[in-house]
mmCIF file of C-alpha atoms in Angstrom:
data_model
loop_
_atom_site.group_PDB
_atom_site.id
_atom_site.type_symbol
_atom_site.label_atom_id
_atom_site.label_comp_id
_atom_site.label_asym_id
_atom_site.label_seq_id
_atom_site.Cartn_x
_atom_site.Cartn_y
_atom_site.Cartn_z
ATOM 1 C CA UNK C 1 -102.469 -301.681 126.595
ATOM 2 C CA UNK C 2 -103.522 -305.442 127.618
ATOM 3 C CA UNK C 3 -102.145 -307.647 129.691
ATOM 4 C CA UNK C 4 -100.377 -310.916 128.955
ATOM 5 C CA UNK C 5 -99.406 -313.226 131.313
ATOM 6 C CA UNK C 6 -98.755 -313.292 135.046
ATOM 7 C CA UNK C 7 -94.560 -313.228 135.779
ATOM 8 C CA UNK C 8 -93.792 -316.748 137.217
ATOM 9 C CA UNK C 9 -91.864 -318.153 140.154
ATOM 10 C CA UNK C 10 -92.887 -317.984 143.700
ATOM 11 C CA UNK C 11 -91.533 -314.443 144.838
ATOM 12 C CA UNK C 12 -92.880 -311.310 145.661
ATOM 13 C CA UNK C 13 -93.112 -310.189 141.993
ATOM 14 C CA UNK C 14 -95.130 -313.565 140.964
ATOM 15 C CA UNK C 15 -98.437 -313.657 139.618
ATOM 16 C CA UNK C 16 -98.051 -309.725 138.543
ATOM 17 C CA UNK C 17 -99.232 -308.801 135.027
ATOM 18 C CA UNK C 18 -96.839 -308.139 132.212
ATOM 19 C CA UNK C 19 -98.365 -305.507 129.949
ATOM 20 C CA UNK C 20 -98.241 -305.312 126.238
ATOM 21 C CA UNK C 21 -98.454 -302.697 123.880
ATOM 22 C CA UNK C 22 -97.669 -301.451 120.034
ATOM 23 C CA UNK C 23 -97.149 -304.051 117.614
ATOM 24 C CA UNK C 24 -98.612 -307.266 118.106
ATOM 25 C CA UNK C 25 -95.959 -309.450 119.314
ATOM 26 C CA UNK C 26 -96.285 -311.721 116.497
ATOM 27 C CA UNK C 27 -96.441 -309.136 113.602
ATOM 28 C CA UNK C 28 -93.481 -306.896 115.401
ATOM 29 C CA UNK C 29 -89.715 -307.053 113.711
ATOM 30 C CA UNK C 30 -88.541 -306.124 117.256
ATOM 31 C CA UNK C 31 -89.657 -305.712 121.195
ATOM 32 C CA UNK C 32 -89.011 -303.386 124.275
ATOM 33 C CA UNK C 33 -89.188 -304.807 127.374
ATOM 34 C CA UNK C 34 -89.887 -301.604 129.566
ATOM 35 C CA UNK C 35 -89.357 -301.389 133.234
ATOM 36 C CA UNK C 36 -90.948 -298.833 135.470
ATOM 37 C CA UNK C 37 -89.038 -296.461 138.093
ATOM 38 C CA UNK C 38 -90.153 -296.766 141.770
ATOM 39 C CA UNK C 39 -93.853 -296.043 142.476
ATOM 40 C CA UNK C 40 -94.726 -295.542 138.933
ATOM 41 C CA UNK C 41 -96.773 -298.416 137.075
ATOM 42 C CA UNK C 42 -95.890 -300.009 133.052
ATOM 43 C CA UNK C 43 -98.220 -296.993 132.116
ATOM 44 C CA UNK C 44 -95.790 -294.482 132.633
ATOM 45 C CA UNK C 45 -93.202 -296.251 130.160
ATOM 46 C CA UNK C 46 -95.538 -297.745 127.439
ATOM 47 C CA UNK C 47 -96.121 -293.953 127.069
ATOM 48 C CA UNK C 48 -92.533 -293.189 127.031
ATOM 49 C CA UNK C 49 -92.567 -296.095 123.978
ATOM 50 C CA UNK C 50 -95.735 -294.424 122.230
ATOM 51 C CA UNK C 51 -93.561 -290.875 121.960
ATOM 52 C CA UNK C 52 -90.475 -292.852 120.283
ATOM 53 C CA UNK C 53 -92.962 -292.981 117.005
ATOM 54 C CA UNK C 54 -91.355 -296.482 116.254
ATOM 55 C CA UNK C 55 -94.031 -299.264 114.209
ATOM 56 C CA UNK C 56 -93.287 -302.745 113.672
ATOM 57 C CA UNK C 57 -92.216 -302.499 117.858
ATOM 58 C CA UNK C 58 -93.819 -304.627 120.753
ATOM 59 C CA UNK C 59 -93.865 -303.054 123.787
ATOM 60 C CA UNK C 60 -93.469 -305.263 126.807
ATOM 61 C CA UNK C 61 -93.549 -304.142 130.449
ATOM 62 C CA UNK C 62 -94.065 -306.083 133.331
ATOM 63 C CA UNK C 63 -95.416 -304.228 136.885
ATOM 64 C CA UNK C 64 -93.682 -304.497 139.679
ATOM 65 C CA UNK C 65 -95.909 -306.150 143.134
ATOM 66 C CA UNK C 66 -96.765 -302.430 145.198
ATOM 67 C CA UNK C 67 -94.937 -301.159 142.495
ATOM 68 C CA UNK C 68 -91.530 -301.583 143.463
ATOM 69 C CA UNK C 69 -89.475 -303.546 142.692
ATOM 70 C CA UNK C 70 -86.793 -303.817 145.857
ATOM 71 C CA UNK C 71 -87.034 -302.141 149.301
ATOM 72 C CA UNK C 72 -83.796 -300.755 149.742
ATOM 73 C CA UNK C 73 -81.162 -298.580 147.538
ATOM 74 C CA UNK C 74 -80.031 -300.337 144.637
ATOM 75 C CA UNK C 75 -76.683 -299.291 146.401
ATOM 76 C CA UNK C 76 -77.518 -301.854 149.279
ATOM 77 C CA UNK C 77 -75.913 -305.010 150.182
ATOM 78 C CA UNK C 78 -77.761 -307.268 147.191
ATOM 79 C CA UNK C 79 -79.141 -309.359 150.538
ATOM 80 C CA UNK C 80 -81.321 -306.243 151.853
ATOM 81 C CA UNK C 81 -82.745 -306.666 148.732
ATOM 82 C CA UNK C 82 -84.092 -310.138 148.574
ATOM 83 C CA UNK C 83 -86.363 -311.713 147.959
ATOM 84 C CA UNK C 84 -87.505 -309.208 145.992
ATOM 85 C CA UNK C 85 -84.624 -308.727 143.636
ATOM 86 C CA UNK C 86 -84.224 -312.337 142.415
ATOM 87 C CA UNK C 87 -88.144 -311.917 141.934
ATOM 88 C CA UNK C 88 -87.828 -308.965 139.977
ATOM 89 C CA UNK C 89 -85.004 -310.106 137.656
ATOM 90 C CA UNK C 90 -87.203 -313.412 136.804
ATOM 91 C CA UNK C 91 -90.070 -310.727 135.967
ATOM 92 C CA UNK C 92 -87.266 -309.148 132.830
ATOM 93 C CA UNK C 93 -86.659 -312.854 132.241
ATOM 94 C CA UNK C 94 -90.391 -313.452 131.734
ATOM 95 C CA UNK C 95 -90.928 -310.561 129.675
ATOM 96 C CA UNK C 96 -87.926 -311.181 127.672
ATOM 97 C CA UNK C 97 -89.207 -314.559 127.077
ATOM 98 C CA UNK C 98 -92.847 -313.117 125.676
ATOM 99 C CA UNK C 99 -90.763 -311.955 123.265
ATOM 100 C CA UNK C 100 -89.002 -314.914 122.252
ATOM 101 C CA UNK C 101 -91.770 -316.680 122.012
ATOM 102 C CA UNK C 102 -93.566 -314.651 119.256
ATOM 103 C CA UNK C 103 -90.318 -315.421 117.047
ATOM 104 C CA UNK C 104 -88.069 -312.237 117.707
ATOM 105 C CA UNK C 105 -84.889 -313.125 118.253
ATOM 106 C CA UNK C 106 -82.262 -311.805 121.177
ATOM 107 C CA UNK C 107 -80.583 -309.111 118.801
ATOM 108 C CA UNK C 108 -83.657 -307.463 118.223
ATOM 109 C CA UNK C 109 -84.806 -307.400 121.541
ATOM 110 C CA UNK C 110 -83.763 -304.015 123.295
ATOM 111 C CA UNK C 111 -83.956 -303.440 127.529
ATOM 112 C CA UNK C 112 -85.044 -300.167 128.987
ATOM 113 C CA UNK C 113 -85.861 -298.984 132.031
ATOM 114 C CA UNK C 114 -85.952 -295.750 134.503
ATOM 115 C CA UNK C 115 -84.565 -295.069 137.532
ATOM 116 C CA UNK C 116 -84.846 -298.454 139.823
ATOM 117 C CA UNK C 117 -86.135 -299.411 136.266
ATOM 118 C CA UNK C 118 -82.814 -298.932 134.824
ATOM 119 C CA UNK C 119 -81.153 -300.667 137.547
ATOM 120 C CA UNK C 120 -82.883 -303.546 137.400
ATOM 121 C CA UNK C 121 -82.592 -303.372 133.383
ATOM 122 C CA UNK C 122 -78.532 -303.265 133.498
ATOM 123 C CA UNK C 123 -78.571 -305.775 136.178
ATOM 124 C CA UNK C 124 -80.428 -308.036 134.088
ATOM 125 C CA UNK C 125 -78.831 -308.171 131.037
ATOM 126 C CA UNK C 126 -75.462 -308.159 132.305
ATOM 127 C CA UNK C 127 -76.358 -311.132 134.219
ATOM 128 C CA UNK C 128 -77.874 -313.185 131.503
ATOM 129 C CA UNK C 129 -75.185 -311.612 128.595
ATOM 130 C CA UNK C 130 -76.402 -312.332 125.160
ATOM 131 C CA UNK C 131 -76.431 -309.914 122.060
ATOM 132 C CA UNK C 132 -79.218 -307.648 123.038
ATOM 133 C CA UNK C 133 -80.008 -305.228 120.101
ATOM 134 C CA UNK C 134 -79.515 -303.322 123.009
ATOM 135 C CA UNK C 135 -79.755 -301.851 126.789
ATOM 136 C CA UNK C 136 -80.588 -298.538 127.907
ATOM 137 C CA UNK C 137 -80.187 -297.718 131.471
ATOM 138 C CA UNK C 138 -82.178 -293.967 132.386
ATOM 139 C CA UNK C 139 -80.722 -292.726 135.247
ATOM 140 C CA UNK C 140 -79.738 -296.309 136.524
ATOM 141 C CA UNK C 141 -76.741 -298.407 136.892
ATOM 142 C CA UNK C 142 -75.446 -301.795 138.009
ATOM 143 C CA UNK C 143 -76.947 -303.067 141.631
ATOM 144 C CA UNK C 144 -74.571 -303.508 144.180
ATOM 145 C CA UNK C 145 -72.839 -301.811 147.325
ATOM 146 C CA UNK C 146 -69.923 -299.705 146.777
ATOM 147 C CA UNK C 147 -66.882 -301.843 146.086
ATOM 148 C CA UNK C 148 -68.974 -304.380 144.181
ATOM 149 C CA UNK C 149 -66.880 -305.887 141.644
ATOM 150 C CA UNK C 150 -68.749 -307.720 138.571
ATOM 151 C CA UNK C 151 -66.897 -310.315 136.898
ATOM 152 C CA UNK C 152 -65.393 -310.096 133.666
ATOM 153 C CA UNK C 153 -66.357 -312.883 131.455
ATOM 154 C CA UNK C 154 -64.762 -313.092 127.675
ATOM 155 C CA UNK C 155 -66.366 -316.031 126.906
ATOM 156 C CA UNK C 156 -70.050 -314.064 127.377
ATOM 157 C CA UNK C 157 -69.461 -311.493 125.820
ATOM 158 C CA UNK C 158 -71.938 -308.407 124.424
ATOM 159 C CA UNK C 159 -70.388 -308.498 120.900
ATOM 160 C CA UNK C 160 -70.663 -305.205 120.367
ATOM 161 C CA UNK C 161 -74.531 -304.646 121.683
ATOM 162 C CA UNK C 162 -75.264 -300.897 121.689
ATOM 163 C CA UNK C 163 -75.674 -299.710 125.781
ATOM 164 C CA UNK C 164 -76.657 -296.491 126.536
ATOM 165 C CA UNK C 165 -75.912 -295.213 130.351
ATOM 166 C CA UNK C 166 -77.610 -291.546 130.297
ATOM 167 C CA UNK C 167 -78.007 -289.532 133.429
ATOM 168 C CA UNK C 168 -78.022 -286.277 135.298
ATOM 169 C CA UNK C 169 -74.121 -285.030 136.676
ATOM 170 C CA UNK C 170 -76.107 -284.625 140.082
ATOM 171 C CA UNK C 171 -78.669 -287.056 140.171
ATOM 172 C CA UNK C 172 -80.362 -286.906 143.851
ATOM 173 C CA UNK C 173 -80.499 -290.853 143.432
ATOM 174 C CA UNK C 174 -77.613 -292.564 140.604
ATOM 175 C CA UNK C 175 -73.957 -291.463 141.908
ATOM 176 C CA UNK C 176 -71.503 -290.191 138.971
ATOM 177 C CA UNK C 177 -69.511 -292.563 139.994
ATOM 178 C CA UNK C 178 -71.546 -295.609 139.478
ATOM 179 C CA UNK C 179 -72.681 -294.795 135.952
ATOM 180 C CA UNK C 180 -68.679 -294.731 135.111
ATOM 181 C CA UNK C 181 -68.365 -298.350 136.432
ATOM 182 C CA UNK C 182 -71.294 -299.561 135.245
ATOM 183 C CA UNK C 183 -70.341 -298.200 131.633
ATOM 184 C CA UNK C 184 -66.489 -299.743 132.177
ATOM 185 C CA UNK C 185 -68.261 -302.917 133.111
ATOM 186 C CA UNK C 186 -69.826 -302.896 130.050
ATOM 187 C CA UNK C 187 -67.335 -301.679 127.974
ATOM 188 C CA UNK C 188 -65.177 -304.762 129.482
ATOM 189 C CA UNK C 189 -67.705 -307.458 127.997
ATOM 190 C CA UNK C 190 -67.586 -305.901 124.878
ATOM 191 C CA UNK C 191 -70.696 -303.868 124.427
ATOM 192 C CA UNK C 192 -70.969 -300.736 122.267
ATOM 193 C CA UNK C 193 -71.064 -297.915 125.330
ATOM 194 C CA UNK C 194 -72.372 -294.566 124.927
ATOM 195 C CA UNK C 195 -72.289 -292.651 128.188
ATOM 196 C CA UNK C 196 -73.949 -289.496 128.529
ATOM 197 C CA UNK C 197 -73.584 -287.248 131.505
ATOM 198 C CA UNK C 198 -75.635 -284.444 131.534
ATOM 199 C CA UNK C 199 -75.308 -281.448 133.385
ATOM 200 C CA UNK C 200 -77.756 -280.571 135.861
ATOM 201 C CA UNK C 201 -80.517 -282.552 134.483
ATOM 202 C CA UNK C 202 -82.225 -284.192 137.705
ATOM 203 C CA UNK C 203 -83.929 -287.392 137.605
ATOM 204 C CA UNK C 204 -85.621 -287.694 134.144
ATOM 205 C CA UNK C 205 -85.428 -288.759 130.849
ATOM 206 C CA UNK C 206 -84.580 -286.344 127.566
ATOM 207 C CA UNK C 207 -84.873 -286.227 124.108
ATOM 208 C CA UNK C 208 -80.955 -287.084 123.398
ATOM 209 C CA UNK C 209 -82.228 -290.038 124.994
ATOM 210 C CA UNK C 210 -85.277 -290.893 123.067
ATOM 211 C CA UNK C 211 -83.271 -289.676 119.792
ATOM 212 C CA UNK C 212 -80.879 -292.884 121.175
ATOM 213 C CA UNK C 213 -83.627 -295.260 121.504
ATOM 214 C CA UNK C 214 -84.903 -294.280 118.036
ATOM 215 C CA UNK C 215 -81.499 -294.622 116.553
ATOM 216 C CA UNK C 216 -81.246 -298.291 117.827
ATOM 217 C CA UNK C 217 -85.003 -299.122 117.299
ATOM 218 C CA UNK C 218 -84.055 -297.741 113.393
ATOM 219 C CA UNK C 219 -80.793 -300.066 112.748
ATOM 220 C CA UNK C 220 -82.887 -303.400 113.930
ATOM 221 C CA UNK C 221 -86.150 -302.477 111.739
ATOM 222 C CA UNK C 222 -84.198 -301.973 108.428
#
């Protein structure tokens, strides 16, 4: 693991490292931009990417300042969340960038994350819709308070970029019942859903999950 460069802007998140990993960037057919869970550091998912057994893959994660990357629920009012929220999504941004700039292109880029991770992940790339080679949200959804509505927006759509929502049936911290409208909200810009509630898990990630990741990391390195 080394570090690349500092995430920009002038928020809480600026001037944090953005950690690299597996495949040189300029040698790798396709990236992972990886973002942490609250109180963890990019550690704790560059080892996640090391288990998928993927070469040819740069591994991207940027850390979050106090490792965190907003205060309050991801089920807040988006305003209890700023300034670090906008600060957080410029650090995917940055990262996402790091990629583009060693020559891979958007549709063989995929987004991960866990927990506030995968929050932040979905948020991103719905925000900023291009064809992905692909999202996974880990126990995560989209950010907003209940009753949020996120626009529908043909003319951006995902064009049929895989997105994986996968999650526990009682997980102490992502409702049911925002996974199913983050999913629809996917679903409605086109993407390639595969929603996977499973029972009794608790807050982690599983193998059906990794065996996902591989599956996608395998169609964009062929």
């Amino acid at each position: 693991m080394t570090d690349g460069p500092t995430v920009g802007g002038d928020g809480p998140h600026a001037g944090q490292p953005i950690k690299t990993a597996g495949a040189p960037k300029e040698a790798a057919d396709a990236a992972l931009v990886l973002l942490h869970g609250r109180g963890a550091r990019p550690g704790s998912v560059l080892d996640m990417a090391d288990e998928l057994g993927r070469s040819g893959v740069a591994h991207i994660a940027p850390e979050a300042y106090h490792n965190t990357w907003y205060p309050n629920s991801f089920m807040a009012d988006r305003g209890a969340n700023q300034p670090h929220l906008d600060s957080a999504l410029r650090a995917v941004d940055d990262a996402v960038e790091l990629a583009r700039e060693a020559g891979i292109p958007d549709e063989r880029i995929v987004v991960t994350g866990f927990s506030q991770g995968a929050c932040l992940a979905s948020e991103y790339v719905y925000r900023n819709p291009q064809r992905y080679g692909g999202l996974a949200a880990l126990s995560g959804g989209l950010i907003g308070a209940d009753g949020t509505e996120w626009p529908d927006a043909a003319e951006e759509d995902f064009d049929g970029m895989p997105a994986l929502f996968g999650c526990s049936d009682e997980d102490p911290h992502i409702p049911e019942s925002r996974v199913h409208e983050s999913a629809d909200a996917y679903e409605r810009r086109g993407a390639d859903v595969s929603k996977r509630l499973y029972e009794g898990m608790g807050h982690r990630i599983n193998e059906d999950e990794m065996d996902w990741l591989r599956d996608t990391l395998d169609g964009l390195l062929k």
